[in-house]
mmCIF file with all atom_site columns, C-alpha atoms in Angstrom:
data_model
loop_
_atom_site.group_PDB
_atom_site.id
_atom_site.type_symbol
_atom_site.label_atom_id
_atom_site.label_alt_id
_atom_site.label_comp_id
_atom_site.label_asym_id
_atom_site.label_entity_id
_atom_site.label_seq_id
_atom_site.pdbx_PDB_ins_code
_atom_site.Cartn_x
_atom_site.Cartn_y
_atom_site.Cartn_z
_atom_site.occupancy
_atom_site.B_iso_or_equiv
_atom_site.pdbx_formal_charge
_atom_site.auth_seq_id
_atom_site.auth_comp_id
_atom_site.auth_asym_id
_atom_site.auth_atom_id
_atom_site.pdbx_PDB_model_num
ATOM 1   C CA . MET A 1 1   ? 15.379  -83.268  73.721  1.00 33.00 ? 69  MET A CA 1
ATOM 2   C CA . LYS A 1 2   ? 18.053  -83.024  76.385  1.00 37.00 ? 70  LYS A CA 1
ATOM 3   C CA . PRO A 1 3   ? 19.642  -86.189  77.773  1.00 40.00 ? 71  PRO A CA 1
ATOM 4   C CA . LEU A 1 4   ? 18.171  -87.220  81.120  1.00 38.00 ? 72  LEU A CA 1
ATOM 5   C CA . ASP A 1 5   ? 21.456  -86.692  82.979  1.00 45.00 ? 73  ASP A CA 1
ATOM 6   C CA . SER A 1 6   ? 21.492  -83.015  81.937  1.00 43.00 ? 74  SER A CA 1
ATOM 7   C CA . CYS A 1 7   ? 17.847  -82.463  82.898  1.00 42.00 ? 75  CYS A CA 1
ATOM 8   C CA . PRO A 1 8   ? 17.343  -83.371  86.569  1.00 44.00 ? 76  PRO A CA 1
ATOM 9   C CA . ARG A 1 9   ? 13.642  -82.618  86.524  1.00 45.00 ? 77  ARG A CA 1
ATOM 10  C CA . ALA A 1 10  ? 12.682  -85.542  84.276  1.00 42.00 ? 78  ALA A CA 1
ATOM 11  C CA . PHE A 1 11  ? 10.176  -83.372  82.419  1.00 39.00 ? 79  PHE A CA 1
ATOM 12  C CA . SER A 1 12  ? 9.105   -84.242  78.892  1.00 40.00 ? 80  SER A CA 1
ATOM 13  C CA . GLU A 1 13  ? 11.891  -82.092  77.379  1.00 41.00 ? 81  GLU A CA 1
ATOM 14  C CA . CYS A 1 14  ? 14.358  -84.721  78.557  1.00 42.00 ? 82  CYS A CA 1
ATOM 15  C CA . ALA A 1 15  ? 15.151  -88.192  77.275  1.00 39.00 ? 83  ALA A CA 1
ATOM 16  C CA . PRO A 1 16  ? 17.201  -91.061  78.659  1.00 40.00 ? 84  PRO A CA 1
ATOM 17  C CA . LEU A 1 17  ? 20.700  -91.634  77.325  1.00 38.00 ? 85  LEU A CA 1
ATOM 18  C CA . TYR A 1 18  ? 19.660  -94.873  75.639  1.00 36.00 ? 86  TYR A CA 1
ATOM 19  C CA . ASN A 1 19  ? 17.467  -95.282  72.564  1.00 35.00 ? 87  ASN A CA 1
ATOM 20  C CA . ASP A 1 20  ? 14.620  -97.652  71.871  1.00 39.00 ? 88  ASP A CA 1
ATOM 21  C CA . PRO A 1 21  ? 16.409  -100.530 70.154  1.00 43.00 ? 89  PRO A CA 1
ATOM 22  C CA . VAL A 1 22  ? 13.475  -101.122 67.790  1.00 49.00 ? 90  VAL A CA 1
ATOM 23  C CA . ALA A 1 23  ? 12.434  -97.621  66.781  1.00 50.00 ? 91  ALA A CA 1
ATOM 24  C CA . GLY A 1 24  ? 15.772  -95.906  67.285  1.00 50.00 ? 92  GLY A CA 1
ATOM 25  C CA . ASP A 1 25  ? 14.018  -92.922  68.910  1.00 52.00 ? 93  ASP A CA 1
ATOM 26  C CA . ALA A 1 26  ? 14.605  -91.677  72.429  1.00 50.00 ? 94  ALA A CA 1
ATOM 27  C CA . VAL A 1 27  ? 12.155  -93.047  74.989  1.00 47.00 ? 95  VAL A CA 1
ATOM 28  C CA . PRO A 1 28  ? 9.956   -90.136  76.164  1.00 52.00 ? 96  PRO A CA 1
ATOM 29  C CA . ILE A 1 29  ? 9.880   -89.333  79.866  1.00 53.00 ? 97  ILE A CA 1
ATOM 30  C CA . PRO A 1 30  ? 6.382   -88.488  81.116  1.00 62.00 ? 98  PRO A CA 1
ATOM 31  C CA . ALA A 1 31  ? 5.749   -84.965  82.396  1.00 82.00 ? 99  ALA A CA 1
ATOM 32  C CA . VAL A 1 32  ? 5.519   -84.762  86.171  1.00 89.00 ? 100 VAL A CA 1
ATOM 33  C CA . THR A 1 33  ? 2.241   -83.260  87.417  1.00 90.00 ? 101 THR A CA 1
ATOM 34  C CA . ALA A 1 34  ? 0.546   -82.777  90.772  1.00 92.00 ? 102 ALA A CA 1
ATOM 35  C CA . SER A 1 35  ? -1.329  -86.076  90.465  1.00 91.00 ? 103 SER A CA 1
ATOM 36  C CA . ASP A 1 36  ? 2.024   -87.896  90.670  1.00 92.00 ? 104 ASP A CA 1
ATOM 37  C CA . PHE A 1 37  ? 2.328   -86.694  94.284  1.00 92.00 ? 105 PHE A CA 1
ATOM 38  C CA . VAL A 1 38  ? -0.935  -87.996  95.768  1.00 90.00 ? 106 VAL A CA 1
ATOM 39  C CA . SER A 1 39  ? 0.953   -91.013  97.134  1.00 92.00 ? 107 SER A CA 1
ATOM 40  C CA . PHE A 1 40  ? 3.254   -88.666  99.084  1.00 92.00 ? 108 PHE A CA 1
ATOM 41  C CA . ARG A 1 41  ? 0.205   -88.007  101.303 1.00 88.00 ? 109 ARG A CA 1
ATOM 42  C CA . PRO A 1 42  ? 0.348   -84.266  102.042 1.00 92.00 ? 110 PRO A CA 1
ATOM 43  C CA . SER A 1 43  ? -1.020  -83.200  105.421 1.00 92.00 ? 111 SER A CA 1
ATOM 44  C CA . ALA A 1 44  ? -4.712  -82.384  105.503 1.00 91.00 ? 112 ALA A CA 1
ATOM 45  C CA . GLY A 1 45  ? -4.313  -80.109  108.494 1.00 94.00 ? 113 GLY A CA 1
ATOM 46  C CA . THR A 1 46  ? -6.666  -79.854  111.451 1.00 98.00 ? 114 THR A CA 1
ATOM 47  C CA . ILE A 1 47  ? -9.651  -77.524  111.694 1.00 98.00 ? 115 ILE A CA 1
ATOM 48  C CA . LEU A 1 48  ? -9.327  -75.394  114.830 1.00 98.00 ? 116 LEU A CA 1
ATOM 49  C CA . MET A 1 49  ? -11.804 -72.871  116.202 1.00 97.00 ? 117 MET A CA 1
ATOM 50  C CA . GLU A 1 50  ? -12.490 -70.516  119.057 1.00 97.00 ? 118 GLU A CA 1
ATOM 51  C CA . PRO A 1 51  ? -14.473 -70.686  121.151 1.00 93.00 ? 119 PRO A CA 1
ATOM 52  C CA . ALA A 1 52  ? -13.830 -74.458  121.106 1.00 91.00 ? 120 ALA A CA 1
ATOM 53  C CA . ARG A 1 53  ? -16.687 -76.364  119.410 1.00 89.00 ? 121 ARG A CA 1
ATOM 54  C CA . VAL A 1 54  ? -19.241 -73.699  120.383 1.00 94.00 ? 122 VAL A CA 1
ATOM 55  C CA . ALA A 1 55  ? -20.441 -70.738  118.334 1.00 96.00 ? 123 ALA A CA 1
ATOM 56  C CA . VAL A 1 56  ? -22.521 -67.859  119.690 1.00 95.00 ? 124 VAL A CA 1
ATOM 57  C CA . VAL A 1 57  ? -25.337 -66.847  117.352 1.00 96.00 ? 125 VAL A CA 1
ATOM 58  C CA . GLY A 1 58  ? -24.707 -63.366  115.961 1.00 96.00 ? 126 GLY A CA 1
ATOM 59  C CA . LEU A 1 59  ? -21.045 -63.239  117.028 1.00 96.00 ? 127 LEU A CA 1
ATOM 60  C CA . GLU A 1 60  ? -17.908 -64.167  115.105 1.00 97.00 ? 128 GLU A CA 1
ATOM 61  C CA . THR A 1 61  ? -16.481 -67.665  115.489 1.00 98.00 ? 129 THR A CA 1
ATOM 62  C CA . ASN A 1 62  ? -12.793 -67.770  114.590 1.00 98.00 ? 130 ASN A CA 1
ATOM 63  C CA . PHE A 1 63  ? -11.676 -70.709  112.417 1.00 98.00 ? 131 PHE A CA 1
ATOM 64  C CA . TYR A 1 64  ? -8.077  -71.542  111.519 1.00 98.00 ? 132 TYR A CA 1
ATOM 65  C CA . THR A 1 65  ? -5.920  -74.517  110.580 1.00 98.00 ? 133 THR A CA 1
ATOM 66  C CA . ASP A 1 66  ? -2.460  -75.911  111.184 1.00 97.00 ? 134 ASP A CA 1
ATOM 67  C CA . ALA A 1 67  ? -2.051  -76.828  107.478 1.00 95.00 ? 135 ALA A CA 1
ATOM 68  C CA . LEU A 1 68  ? 1.256   -75.146  106.633 1.00 94.00 ? 136 LEU A CA 1
ATOM 69  C CA . THR A 1 69  ? 4.218   -75.736  104.298 1.00 96.00 ? 137 THR A CA 1
ATOM 70  C CA . HIS A 1 70  ? 5.724   -79.180  104.839 1.00 96.00 ? 138 HIS A CA 1
ATOM 71  C CA . THR A 1 71  ? 7.782   -81.834  103.053 1.00 96.00 ? 139 THR A CA 1
ATOM 72  C CA . ARG A 1 72  ? 7.232   -85.531  102.381 1.00 96.00 ? 140 ARG A CA 1
ATOM 73  C CA . ASP A 1 73  ? 9.455   -88.226  100.891 1.00 95.00 ? 141 ASP A CA 1
ATOM 74  C CA . GLY A 1 74  ? 8.323   -90.848  98.416  1.00 95.00 ? 142 GLY A CA 1
ATOM 75  C CA . ILE A 1 75  ? 8.959   -92.472  95.059  1.00 94.00 ? 143 ILE A CA 1
ATOM 76  C CA . LEU A 1 76  ? 8.583   -90.483  91.831  1.00 93.00 ? 144 LEU A CA 1
ATOM 77  C CA . LEU A 1 77  ? 9.038   -92.223  88.465  1.00 89.00 ? 145 LEU A CA 1
ATOM 78  C CA . GLU A 1 78  ? 10.695  -95.106  90.300  1.00 90.00 ? 146 GLU A CA 1
ATOM 79  C CA . GLN A 1 79  ? 13.219  -92.757  91.957  1.00 90.00 ? 147 GLN A CA 1
ATOM 80  C CA . PRO A 1 80  ? 13.436  -91.623  95.617  1.00 95.00 ? 148 PRO A CA 1
ATOM 81  C CA . ALA A 1 81  ? 12.221  -88.033  95.764  1.00 95.00 ? 149 ALA A CA 1
ATOM 82  C CA . GLY A 1 82  ? 10.977  -85.313  98.067  1.00 95.00 ? 150 GLY A CA 1
ATOM 83  C CA . ALA A 1 83  ? 7.990   -83.011  97.721  1.00 96.00 ? 151 ALA A CA 1
ATOM 84  C CA . ARG A 1 84  ? 7.415   -79.640  99.361  1.00 97.00 ? 152 ARG A CA 1
ATOM 85  C CA . PHE A 1 85  ? 3.717   -78.802  99.733  1.00 97.00 ? 153 PHE A CA 1
ATOM 86  C CA . THR A 1 86  ? 2.847   -75.120  100.168 1.00 96.00 ? 154 THR A CA 1
ATOM 87  C CA . PRO A 1 87  ? -0.782  -74.158  100.856 1.00 96.00 ? 155 PRO A CA 1
ATOM 88  C CA . TYR A 1 88  ? -1.963  -71.254  98.732  1.00 95.00 ? 156 TYR A CA 1
ATOM 89  C CA . SER A 1 89  ? -5.727  -71.388  99.239  1.00 96.00 ? 157 SER A CA 1
ATOM 90  C CA . TYR A 1 90  ? -8.116  -72.546  101.954 1.00 97.00 ? 158 TYR A CA 1
ATOM 91  C CA . ARG A 1 91  ? -11.772 -73.287  101.141 1.00 98.00 ? 159 ARG A CA 1
ATOM 92  C CA . TRP A 1 92  ? -14.020 -73.215  104.213 1.00 98.00 ? 160 TRP A CA 1
ATOM 93  C CA . ASP A 1 93  ? -17.599 -74.542  104.289 1.00 98.00 ? 161 ASP A CA 1
ATOM 94  C CA . TYR A 1 94  ? -19.237 -73.422  107.533 1.00 98.00 ? 162 TYR A CA 1
ATOM 95  C CA . GLY A 1 95  ? -22.102 -75.920  107.292 1.00 98.00 ? 163 GLY A CA 1
ATOM 96  C CA . ASP A 1 96  ? -24.905 -73.359  107.083 1.00 98.00 ? 164 ASP A CA 1
ATOM 97  C CA . GLY A 1 97  ? -24.770 -72.766  103.344 1.00 97.00 ? 165 GLY A CA 1
ATOM 98  C CA . GLN A 1 98  ? -22.019 -70.165  103.702 1.00 97.00 ? 166 GLN A CA 1
ATOM 99  C CA . GLY A 1 99  ? -18.333 -70.514  102.922 1.00 97.00 ? 167 GLY A CA 1
ATOM 100 C CA . ALA A 1 100 ? -15.169 -68.596  102.187 1.00 97.00 ? 168 ALA A CA 1
ATOM 101 C CA . THR A 1 101 ? -12.007 -69.068  100.168 1.00 97.00 ? 169 THR A CA 1
ATOM 102 C CA . VAL A 1 102 ? -8.994  -67.310  101.672 1.00 97.00 ? 170 VAL A CA 1
ATOM 103 C CA . ASN A 1 103 ? -5.237  -67.349  101.119 1.00 96.00 ? 171 ASN A CA 1
ATOM 104 C CA . ALA A 1 104 ? -4.175  -67.629  104.774 1.00 95.00 ? 172 ALA A CA 1
ATOM 105 C CA . ALA A 1 105 ? -4.460  -70.375  107.388 1.00 96.00 ? 173 ALA A CA 1
ATOM 106 C CA . GLY A 1 106 ? -5.862  -68.004  109.990 1.00 96.00 ? 174 GLY A CA 1
ATOM 107 C CA . ALA A 1 107 ? -4.686  -67.848  113.604 1.00 97.00 ? 175 ALA A CA 1
ATOM 108 C CA . PRO A 1 108 ? -6.046  -67.547  117.154 1.00 97.00 ? 176 PRO A CA 1
ATOM 109 C CA . TRP A 1 109 ? -7.428  -64.158  118.158 1.00 96.00 ? 177 TRP A CA 1
ATOM 110 C CA . ALA A 1 110 ? -4.592  -63.558  120.643 1.00 96.00 ? 178 ALA A CA 1
ATOM 111 C CA . GLN A 1 111 ? -1.938  -64.239  118.009 1.00 96.00 ? 179 GLN A CA 1
ATOM 112 C CA . GLN A 1 112 ? -3.634  -61.683  115.749 1.00 95.00 ? 180 GLN A CA 1
ATOM 113 C CA . ARG A 1 113 ? -3.842  -59.224  118.672 1.00 96.00 ? 181 ARG A CA 1
ATOM 114 C CA . LEU A 1 114 ? -7.614  -59.173  118.427 1.00 96.00 ? 182 LEU A CA 1
ATOM 115 C CA . GLY A 1 115 ? -10.327 -59.380  121.047 1.00 94.00 ? 183 GLY A CA 1
ATOM 116 C CA . GLU A 1 116 ? -12.663 -62.297  121.517 1.00 94.00 ? 184 GLU A CA 1
ATOM 117 C CA . PHE A 1 117 ? -15.400 -62.407  118.852 1.00 95.00 ? 185 PHE A CA 1
ATOM 118 C CA . ASP A 1 118 ? -13.579 -59.918  116.586 1.00 96.00 ? 186 ASP A CA 1
ATOM 119 C CA . ARG A 1 119 ? -13.898 -60.546  112.854 1.00 97.00 ? 187 ARG A CA 1
ATOM 120 C CA . THR A 1 120 ? -10.988 -62.286  111.105 1.00 97.00 ? 188 THR A CA 1
ATOM 121 C CA . THR A 1 121 ? -10.422 -63.318  107.484 1.00 96.00 ? 189 THR A CA 1
ATOM 122 C CA . THR A 1 122 ? -11.502 -66.863  108.406 1.00 96.00 ? 190 THR A CA 1
ATOM 123 C CA . SER A 1 123 ? -14.255 -66.130  110.949 1.00 97.00 ? 191 SER A CA 1
ATOM 124 C CA . HIS A 1 124 ? -17.977 -66.691  110.480 1.00 97.00 ? 192 HIS A CA 1
ATOM 125 C CA . SER A 1 125 ? -21.149 -65.597  112.266 1.00 97.00 ? 193 SER A CA 1
ATOM 126 C CA . TYR A 1 126 ? -24.019 -68.094  112.535 1.00 98.00 ? 194 TYR A CA 1
ATOM 127 C CA . GLU A 1 127 ? -27.572 -66.748  112.291 1.00 97.00 ? 195 GLU A CA 1
ATOM 128 C CA . ARG A 1 128 ? -29.406 -69.669  113.901 1.00 97.00 ? 196 ARG A CA 1
ATOM 129 C CA . ARG A 1 129 ? -28.928 -72.104  116.754 1.00 97.00 ? 197 ARG A CA 1
ATOM 130 C CA . GLY A 1 130 ? -28.139 -75.701  115.891 1.00 97.00 ? 198 GLY A CA 1
ATOM 131 C CA . GLU A 1 131 ? -25.395 -78.159  115.023 1.00 98.00 ? 199 GLU A CA 1
ATOM 132 C CA . TYR A 1 132 ? -23.177 -77.475  112.030 1.00 98.00 ? 200 TYR A CA 1
ATOM 133 C CA . THR A 1 133 ? -20.489 -79.516  110.295 1.00 98.00 ? 201 THR A CA 1
ATOM 134 C CA . VAL A 1 134 ? -17.509 -77.445  109.156 1.00 98.00 ? 202 VAL A CA 1
ATOM 135 C CA . THR A 1 135 ? -15.235 -78.668  106.360 1.00 98.00 ? 203 THR A CA 1
ATOM 136 C CA . LEU A 1 136 ? -11.965 -77.389  104.930 1.00 98.00 ? 204 LEU A CA 1
ATOM 137 C CA . THR A 1 137 ? -10.171 -78.073  101.650 1.00 97.00 ? 205 THR A CA 1
ATOM 138 C CA . VAL A 1 138 ? -6.534  -76.987  101.450 1.00 97.00 ? 206 VAL A CA 1
ATOM 139 C CA . TYR A 1 139 ? -5.010  -76.368  97.996  1.00 96.00 ? 207 TYR A CA 1
ATOM 140 C CA . TYR A 1 140 ? -1.275  -77.045  97.760  1.00 95.00 ? 208 TYR A CA 1
ATOM 141 C CA . SER A 1 141 ? 1.284   -76.018  95.165  1.00 95.00 ? 209 SER A CA 1
ATOM 142 C CA . ILE A 1 142 ? 4.149   -78.483  94.892  1.00 95.00 ? 210 ILE A CA 1
ATOM 143 C CA . GLU A 1 143 ? 7.896   -78.336  94.464  1.00 95.00 ? 211 GLU A CA 1
ATOM 144 C CA . ALA A 1 144 ? 9.953   -81.496  94.080  1.00 94.00 ? 212 ALA A CA 1
ATOM 145 C CA . ARG A 1 145 ? 13.464  -82.825  93.893  1.00 93.00 ? 213 ARG A CA 1
ATOM 146 C CA . TYR A 1 146 ? 15.016  -86.220  93.470  1.00 92.00 ? 214 TYR A CA 1
ATOM 147 C CA . ALA A 1 147 ? 17.113  -87.580  96.342  1.00 92.00 ? 215 ALA A CA 1
ATOM 148 C CA . SER A 1 148 ? 20.280  -86.814  94.367  1.00 90.00 ? 216 SER A CA 1
ATOM 149 C CA . GLU A 1 149 ? 19.325  -83.133  93.902  1.00 89.00 ? 217 GLU A CA 1
ATOM 150 C CA . THR A 1 150 ? 19.638  -80.099  96.146  1.00 91.00 ? 218 THR A CA 1
ATOM 151 C CA . ASP A 1 151 ? 17.386  -77.625  94.300  1.00 93.00 ? 219 ASP A CA 1
ATOM 152 C CA . TRP A 1 152 ? 13.593  -77.721  94.336  1.00 94.00 ? 220 TRP A CA 1
ATOM 153 C CA . TRP A 1 153 ? 11.715  -77.395  91.017  1.00 92.00 ? 221 TRP A CA 1
ATOM 154 C CA . PRO A 1 154 ? 8.050   -76.462  90.505  1.00 94.00 ? 222 PRO A CA 1
ATOM 155 C CA . VAL A 1 155 ? 5.447   -79.073  89.635  1.00 93.00 ? 223 VAL A CA 1
ATOM 156 C CA . ARG A 1 156 ? 2.594   -78.321  87.255  1.00 92.00 ? 224 ARG A CA 1
ATOM 157 C CA . GLY A 1 157 ? -0.845  -78.315  88.914  1.00 92.00 ? 225 GLY A CA 1
ATOM 158 C CA . ALA A 1 158 ? -2.002  -78.436  92.520  1.00 93.00 ? 226 ALA A CA 1
ATOM 159 C CA . LEU A 1 159 ? -3.470  -80.877  95.021  1.00 94.00 ? 227 LEU A CA 1
ATOM 160 C CA . ALA A 1 160 ? -6.707  -80.356  96.943  1.00 95.00 ? 228 ALA A CA 1
ATOM 161 C CA . VAL A 1 161 ? -6.666  -82.098  100.337 1.00 95.00 ? 229 VAL A CA 1
ATOM 162 C CA . ASP A 1 162 ? -9.721  -82.349  102.609 1.00 96.00 ? 230 ASP A CA 1
ATOM 163 C CA . SER A 1 163 ? -9.331  -82.026  106.379 1.00 97.00 ? 231 SER A CA 1
ATOM 164 C CA . ASP A 1 164 ? -11.439 -84.098  108.749 1.00 97.00 ? 232 ASP A CA 1
ATOM 165 C CA . PRO A 1 165 ? -14.710 -82.220  109.374 1.00 98.00 ? 233 PRO A CA 1
ATOM 166 C CA . ILE A 1 166 ? -15.714 -80.949  112.811 1.00 98.00 ? 234 ILE A CA 1
ATOM 167 C CA . THR A 1 167 ? -19.158 -80.492  114.321 1.00 98.00 ? 235 THR A CA 1
ATOM 168 C CA . LEU A 1 168 ? -20.011 -77.468  116.440 1.00 97.00 ? 236 LEU A CA 1
ATOM 169 C CA . THR A 1 169 ? -23.058 -76.234  118.301 1.00 97.00 ? 237 THR A CA 1
ATOM 170 C CA . ALA A 1 170 ? -24.329 -72.685  117.772 1.00 97.00 ? 238 ALA A CA 1
ATOM 171 C CA . VAL A 1 171 ? -26.080 -71.340  120.876 1.00 95.00 ? 239 VAL A CA 1
ATOM 172 C CA . SER A 1 172 ? -27.959 -68.165  121.773 1.00 93.00 ? 240 SER A CA 1
ATOM 173 C CA . VAL A 1 173 ? -26.730 -66.055  124.652 1.00 85.00 ? 241 VAL A CA 1
ATOM 174 C CA . LYS A 1 174 ? -28.863 -63.523  126.503 1.00 80.00 ? 242 LYS A CA 1
ATOM 175 C CA . THR A 1 175 ? -27.276 -60.653  128.414 1.00 76.00 ? 243 THR A CA 1
ATOM 176 C CA . VAL A 1 176 ? -29.163 -59.174  131.363 1.00 73.00 ? 244 VAL A CA 1
ATOM 177 C CA . LEU A 1 177 ? -28.344 -56.526  133.954 1.00 76.00 ? 245 LEU A CA 1
ATOM 178 C CA . VAL A 1 178 ? -28.476 -57.709  137.541 1.00 74.00 ? 246 VAL A CA 1
ATOM 179 C CA . ALA A 1 179 ? -28.176 -55.966  140.898 1.00 75.00 ? 247 ALA A CA 1
ATOM 180 C CA . ASP A 1 180 ? -25.900 -58.528  142.557 1.00 78.00 ? 248 ASP A CA 1
ATOM 181 C CA . ASP A 1 181 ? -23.472 -61.329  141.842 1.00 83.00 ? 249 ASP A CA 1
ATOM 182 C CA . CYS A 1 182 ? -25.988 -64.059  140.983 1.00 83.00 ? 250 CYS A CA 1
ATOM 183 C CA . ASN A 1 183 ? -23.644 -66.768  142.244 1.00 83.00 ? 251 ASN A CA 1
ATOM 184 C CA . ALA A 1 184 ? -23.414 -65.103  145.652 1.00 87.00 ? 252 ALA A CA 1
ATOM 185 C CA . ASN A 1 185 ? -27.080 -63.986  145.768 1.00 85.00 ? 253 ASN A CA 1
ATOM 186 C CA . PRO A 1 186 ? -29.283 -66.060  143.454 1.00 82.00 ? 254 PRO A CA 1
ATOM 187 C CA . GLN A 1 187 ? -32.345 -64.143  144.729 1.00 82.00 ? 255 GLN A CA 1
ATOM 188 C CA . GLY A 1 188 ? -30.932 -60.753  143.632 1.00 79.00 ? 256 GLY A CA 1
ATOM 189 C CA . VAL A 1 189 ? -32.824 -58.531  141.176 1.00 80.00 ? 257 VAL A CA 1
ATOM 190 C CA . GLY A 1 190 ? -32.453 -59.981  137.674 1.00 75.00 ? 258 GLY A CA 1
ATOM 191 C CA . CYS A 1 191 ? -31.076 -63.313  138.953 1.00 78.00 ? 259 CYS A CA 1
ATOM 192 C CA . ARG A 1 192 ? -32.971 -66.529  138.453 1.00 70.00 ? 260 ARG A CA 1
ATOM 193 C CA . ALA A 1 193 ? -33.042 -68.782  141.494 1.00 51.00 ? 261 ALA A CA 1
ATOM 194 C CA . SER A 1 194 ? -31.556 -72.216  140.851 1.00 42.00 ? 262 SER A CA 1
#
């Protein structure tokens, strides 16, 4: 085992500079894993969608999140430390029995240079009208460093963080041809009088 001062990561290959006075053996340092970083509280991200909170049956609804790489400070093995959380997988549940696991956060249609209702890697098309609850789980890989360090080192494992769910309404839309502007002439052919 390496002495702790020559192994800044405090992994199990390292040992403190002192020995157990009874046994005479080096005191083992526990391996650092993803579960040690739950208390750092990584961001869950927000579920975003377009159109906002409304889906049109048979057309694509675009979902995306703001869960991106970020850092948090906390205490690790009784030492001040930092953690860098990098999302590598996003698990969507669209609330209708369908879901998708993708490796990107998604983005608004305009940012992707797409038209409204175009398919994206995170979009979904609902088949029936109704209310649906959408959930998202973001999977983060972790890098860490103690306050006295400058370099990040990888942490074994990953954290799954659930975003707050959202509820949307899926509606049907009917397209009809009309002879006039129905707002200007509600009695026009194809218009329904208010």
